[in-house]
């Protein structure tokens, strides 16, 4: 398996959709925090989800998730997925995206690249281990993040 992407640009500048669940019930959210690498001899992808996010429930309840990347002209759609909750609107049938099964999870036909991941690890980020300026900038009055690491089992 080979993956040739500029991880820094893909996550931070272009964003991505994190999707968890099954074809019957799933949720997606825009992410800009994440990365790829190797852990325990396996290719992995890492992402971070606030405990308050609806997608967090799906990440906890399912063994697989996808991280998918899109063309630049879809950034406005990704903006909706990052600012609206699946608890409040039907993002999964949002105009401009067509859901499709991806192994044990879900992605969208419009994705340029999808990483199908099997969850290996989850841990809450501990604010006592962060610099004060990070806590002040990202966590004052807001929910903490859980880090999820998944083995990349398929690249679509």
Tab-separated table of C-alpha atoms in Angstrom:
chain	number	residue	atom	x	y	z
A	1	UNK	CA	0.000	0.000	0.000
A	2	UNK	CA	1.398	3.385	-0.972
A	3	UNK	CA	0.136	6.870	-0.157
A	4	UNK	CA	1.749	9.956	-1.665
A	5	UNK	CA	0.146	13.097	-0.237
A	6	UNK	CA	1.294	16.254	1.454
A	7	UNK	CA	-0.334	15.483	4.819
A	8	UNK	CA	0.187	19.018	6.114
A	9	UNK	CA	-1.694	20.614	3.215
A	10	UNK	CA	-4.365	17.939	2.947
A	11	UNK	CA	-5.532	18.303	6.545
A	12	UNK	CA	-4.779	21.924	7.353
A	13	UNK	CA	-5.500	23.696	4.074
A	14	UNK	CA	-7.879	21.467	2.091
A	15	UNK	CA	-9.614	19.835	5.081
A	16	UNK	CA	-11.179	16.376	5.002
A	17	UNK	CA	-14.331	14.574	6.028
A	18	UNK	CA	-14.230	12.086	8.869
A	19	UNK	CA	-17.052	9.552	8.549
A	20	UNK	CA	-17.997	6.811	10.984
A	21	UNK	CA	-20.871	4.361	11.011
A	22	UNK	CA	-22.453	1.948	8.569
A	23	UNK	CA	-24.374	2.491	5.349
A	24	UNK	CA	-27.567	2.375	7.430
A	25	UNK	CA	-26.512	4.977	10.013
A	26	UNK	CA	-23.452	7.201	9.823
A	27	UNK	CA	-22.270	10.741	10.401
A	28	UNK	CA	-19.535	12.929	8.946
A	29	UNK	CA	-17.713	16.037	10.086
A	30	UNK	CA	-15.035	18.253	8.609
A	31	UNK	CA	-11.591	17.843	10.139
A	32	UNK	CA	-8.383	19.796	9.792
A	33	UNK	CA	-6.440	18.063	12.558
A	34	UNK	CA	-4.900	14.757	11.612
A	35	UNK	CA	-1.993	12.968	10.116
A	36	UNK	CA	-0.611	9.760	8.685
A	37	UNK	CA	2.350	7.639	9.623
A	38	UNK	CA	3.397	4.272	10.993
A	39	UNK	CA	2.626	2.793	14.405
A	40	UNK	CA	3.159	-0.764	15.636
A	41	UNK	CA	4.387	-1.694	12.159
A	42	UNK	CA	1.119	-0.601	10.545
A	43	UNK	CA	0.202	2.335	8.276
A	44	UNK	CA	-2.043	4.606	10.351
A	45	UNK	CA	-4.123	7.762	10.237
A	46	UNK	CA	-4.763	9.875	13.314
A	47	UNK	CA	-7.615	12.294	13.918
A	48	UNK	CA	-9.067	14.228	16.832
A	49	UNK	CA	-12.754	14.613	17.700
A	50	UNK	CA	-14.288	16.796	20.408
A	51	UNK	CA	-16.346	14.771	22.857
A	52	UNK	CA	-19.294	17.108	22.205
A	53	UNK	CA	-19.470	16.297	18.480
A	54	UNK	CA	-22.202	14.011	17.169
A	55	UNK	CA	-19.587	12.109	15.132
A	56	UNK	CA	-17.845	11.221	18.414
A	57	UNK	CA	-20.691	8.810	19.212
A	58	UNK	CA	-20.229	7.107	15.858
A	59	UNK	CA	-16.460	6.878	16.341
A	60	UNK	CA	-16.975	5.172	19.693
A	61	UNK	CA	-19.689	2.805	18.457
A	62	UNK	CA	-17.926	1.575	15.301
A	63	UNK	CA	-14.664	-0.218	14.565
A	64	UNK	CA	-14.050	1.493	11.206
A	65	UNK	CA	-13.954	5.074	9.981
A	66	UNK	CA	-12.930	6.890	6.818
A	67	UNK	CA	-10.983	10.055	6.176
A	68	UNK	CA	-11.732	11.435	2.735
A	69	UNK	CA	-10.252	14.328	0.776
A	70	UNK	CA	-12.008	16.490	-1.831
A	71	UNK	CA	-11.324	18.908	-4.675
A	72	UNK	CA	-10.821	22.545	-3.695
A	73	UNK	CA	-14.162	23.570	-5.228
A	74	UNK	CA	-16.014	21.509	-2.597
A	75	UNK	CA	-14.667	23.513	0.349
A	76	UNK	CA	-17.996	25.311	0.871
A	77	UNK	CA	-19.748	21.943	1.327
A	78	UNK	CA	-17.029	20.886	3.771
A	79	UNK	CA	-17.683	24.138	5.612
A	80	UNK	CA	-21.285	23.069	6.227
A	81	UNK	CA	-20.107	19.695	7.536
A	82	UNK	CA	-17.804	21.507	9.943
A	83	UNK	CA	-20.308	24.044	11.225
A	84	UNK	CA	-23.621	22.142	11.375
A	85	UNK	CA	-24.415	19.108	13.496
A	86	UNK	CA	-25.952	15.904	12.192
A	87	UNK	CA	-28.170	16.144	15.271
A	88	UNK	CA	-29.792	19.240	13.733
A	89	UNK	CA	-29.719	18.771	9.947
A	90	UNK	CA	-29.531	15.822	7.553
A	91	UNK	CA	-25.931	16.289	6.438
A	92	UNK	CA	-25.754	12.751	5.081
A	93	UNK	CA	-28.113	13.659	2.239
A	94	UNK	CA	-26.625	17.097	1.726
A	95	UNK	CA	-26.717	18.345	-1.841
A	96	UNK	CA	-23.417	17.805	-3.641
A	97	UNK	CA	-22.337	14.624	-1.867
A	98	UNK	CA	-23.302	11.045	-2.652
A	99	UNK	CA	-22.678	8.504	0.101
A	100	UNK	CA	-21.309	5.092	-0.786
A	101	UNK	CA	-20.125	2.068	1.156
A	102	UNK	CA	-16.387	1.826	1.766
A	103	UNK	CA	-15.466	-1.542	3.217
A	104	UNK	CA	-16.891	-1.497	6.764
A	105	UNK	CA	-17.718	2.235	6.701
A	106	UNK	CA	-18.871	5.023	4.376
A	107	UNK	CA	-17.299	7.607	2.090
A	108	UNK	CA	-18.611	9.825	-0.704
A	109	UNK	CA	-18.348	9.372	-4.473
A	110	UNK	CA	-16.973	12.904	-4.856
A	111	UNK	CA	-13.875	12.156	-2.755
A	112	UNK	CA	-10.525	12.313	-4.521
A	113	UNK	CA	-8.986	10.028	-1.910
A	114	UNK	CA	-10.380	7.980	0.962
A	115	UNK	CA	-8.473	6.236	3.735
A	116	UNK	CA	-10.463	3.357	5.237
A	117	UNK	CA	-9.280	2.870	8.818
A	118	UNK	CA	-9.773	0.190	11.441
A	119	UNK	CA	-9.759	1.763	14.891
A	120	UNK	CA	-6.679	0.722	16.904
A	121	UNK	CA	-6.543	3.255	19.722
A	122	UNK	CA	-8.470	6.026	21.449
A	123	UNK	CA	-7.319	8.351	24.204
A	124	UNK	CA	-8.519	11.636	25.691
A	125	UNK	CA	-6.067	14.508	25.275
A	126	UNK	CA	-4.991	15.584	28.749
A	127	UNK	CA	-4.949	19.380	29.087
A	128	UNK	CA	-2.450	19.146	31.958
A	129	UNK	CA	0.097	17.916	29.395
A	130	UNK	CA	-0.438	20.872	27.033
A	131	UNK	CA	1.184	24.299	26.985
A	132	UNK	CA	-0.997	26.955	28.628
A	133	UNK	CA	-1.310	28.909	25.375
A	134	UNK	CA	-2.777	25.838	23.643
A	135	UNK	CA	-5.297	25.280	26.441
A	136	UNK	CA	-6.222	28.967	26.371
A	137	UNK	CA	-6.619	28.983	22.589
A	138	UNK	CA	-8.508	25.722	22.119
A	139	UNK	CA	-10.046	24.477	25.359
A	140	UNK	CA	-11.263	27.341	27.528
A	141	UNK	CA	-14.972	26.611	27.893
A	142	UNK	CA	-14.981	23.965	25.172
A	143	UNK	CA	-15.049	20.153	25.210
A	144	UNK	CA	-11.829	18.165	25.075
A	145	UNK	CA	-10.694	16.024	22.157
A	146	UNK	CA	-10.270	12.299	21.894
A	147	UNK	CA	-7.453	11.101	19.658
A	148	UNK	CA	-8.298	8.170	17.389
A	149	UNK	CA	-5.662	6.156	15.588
A	150	UNK	CA	-6.758	3.795	12.863
A	151	UNK	CA	-4.869	1.295	10.762
A	152	UNK	CA	-5.231	2.249	7.105
A	153	UNK	CA	-6.655	-0.972	5.653
A	154	UNK	CA	-7.629	0.380	2.247
A	155	UNK	CA	-6.947	3.403	0.064
A	156	UNK	CA	-9.681	4.337	-2.391
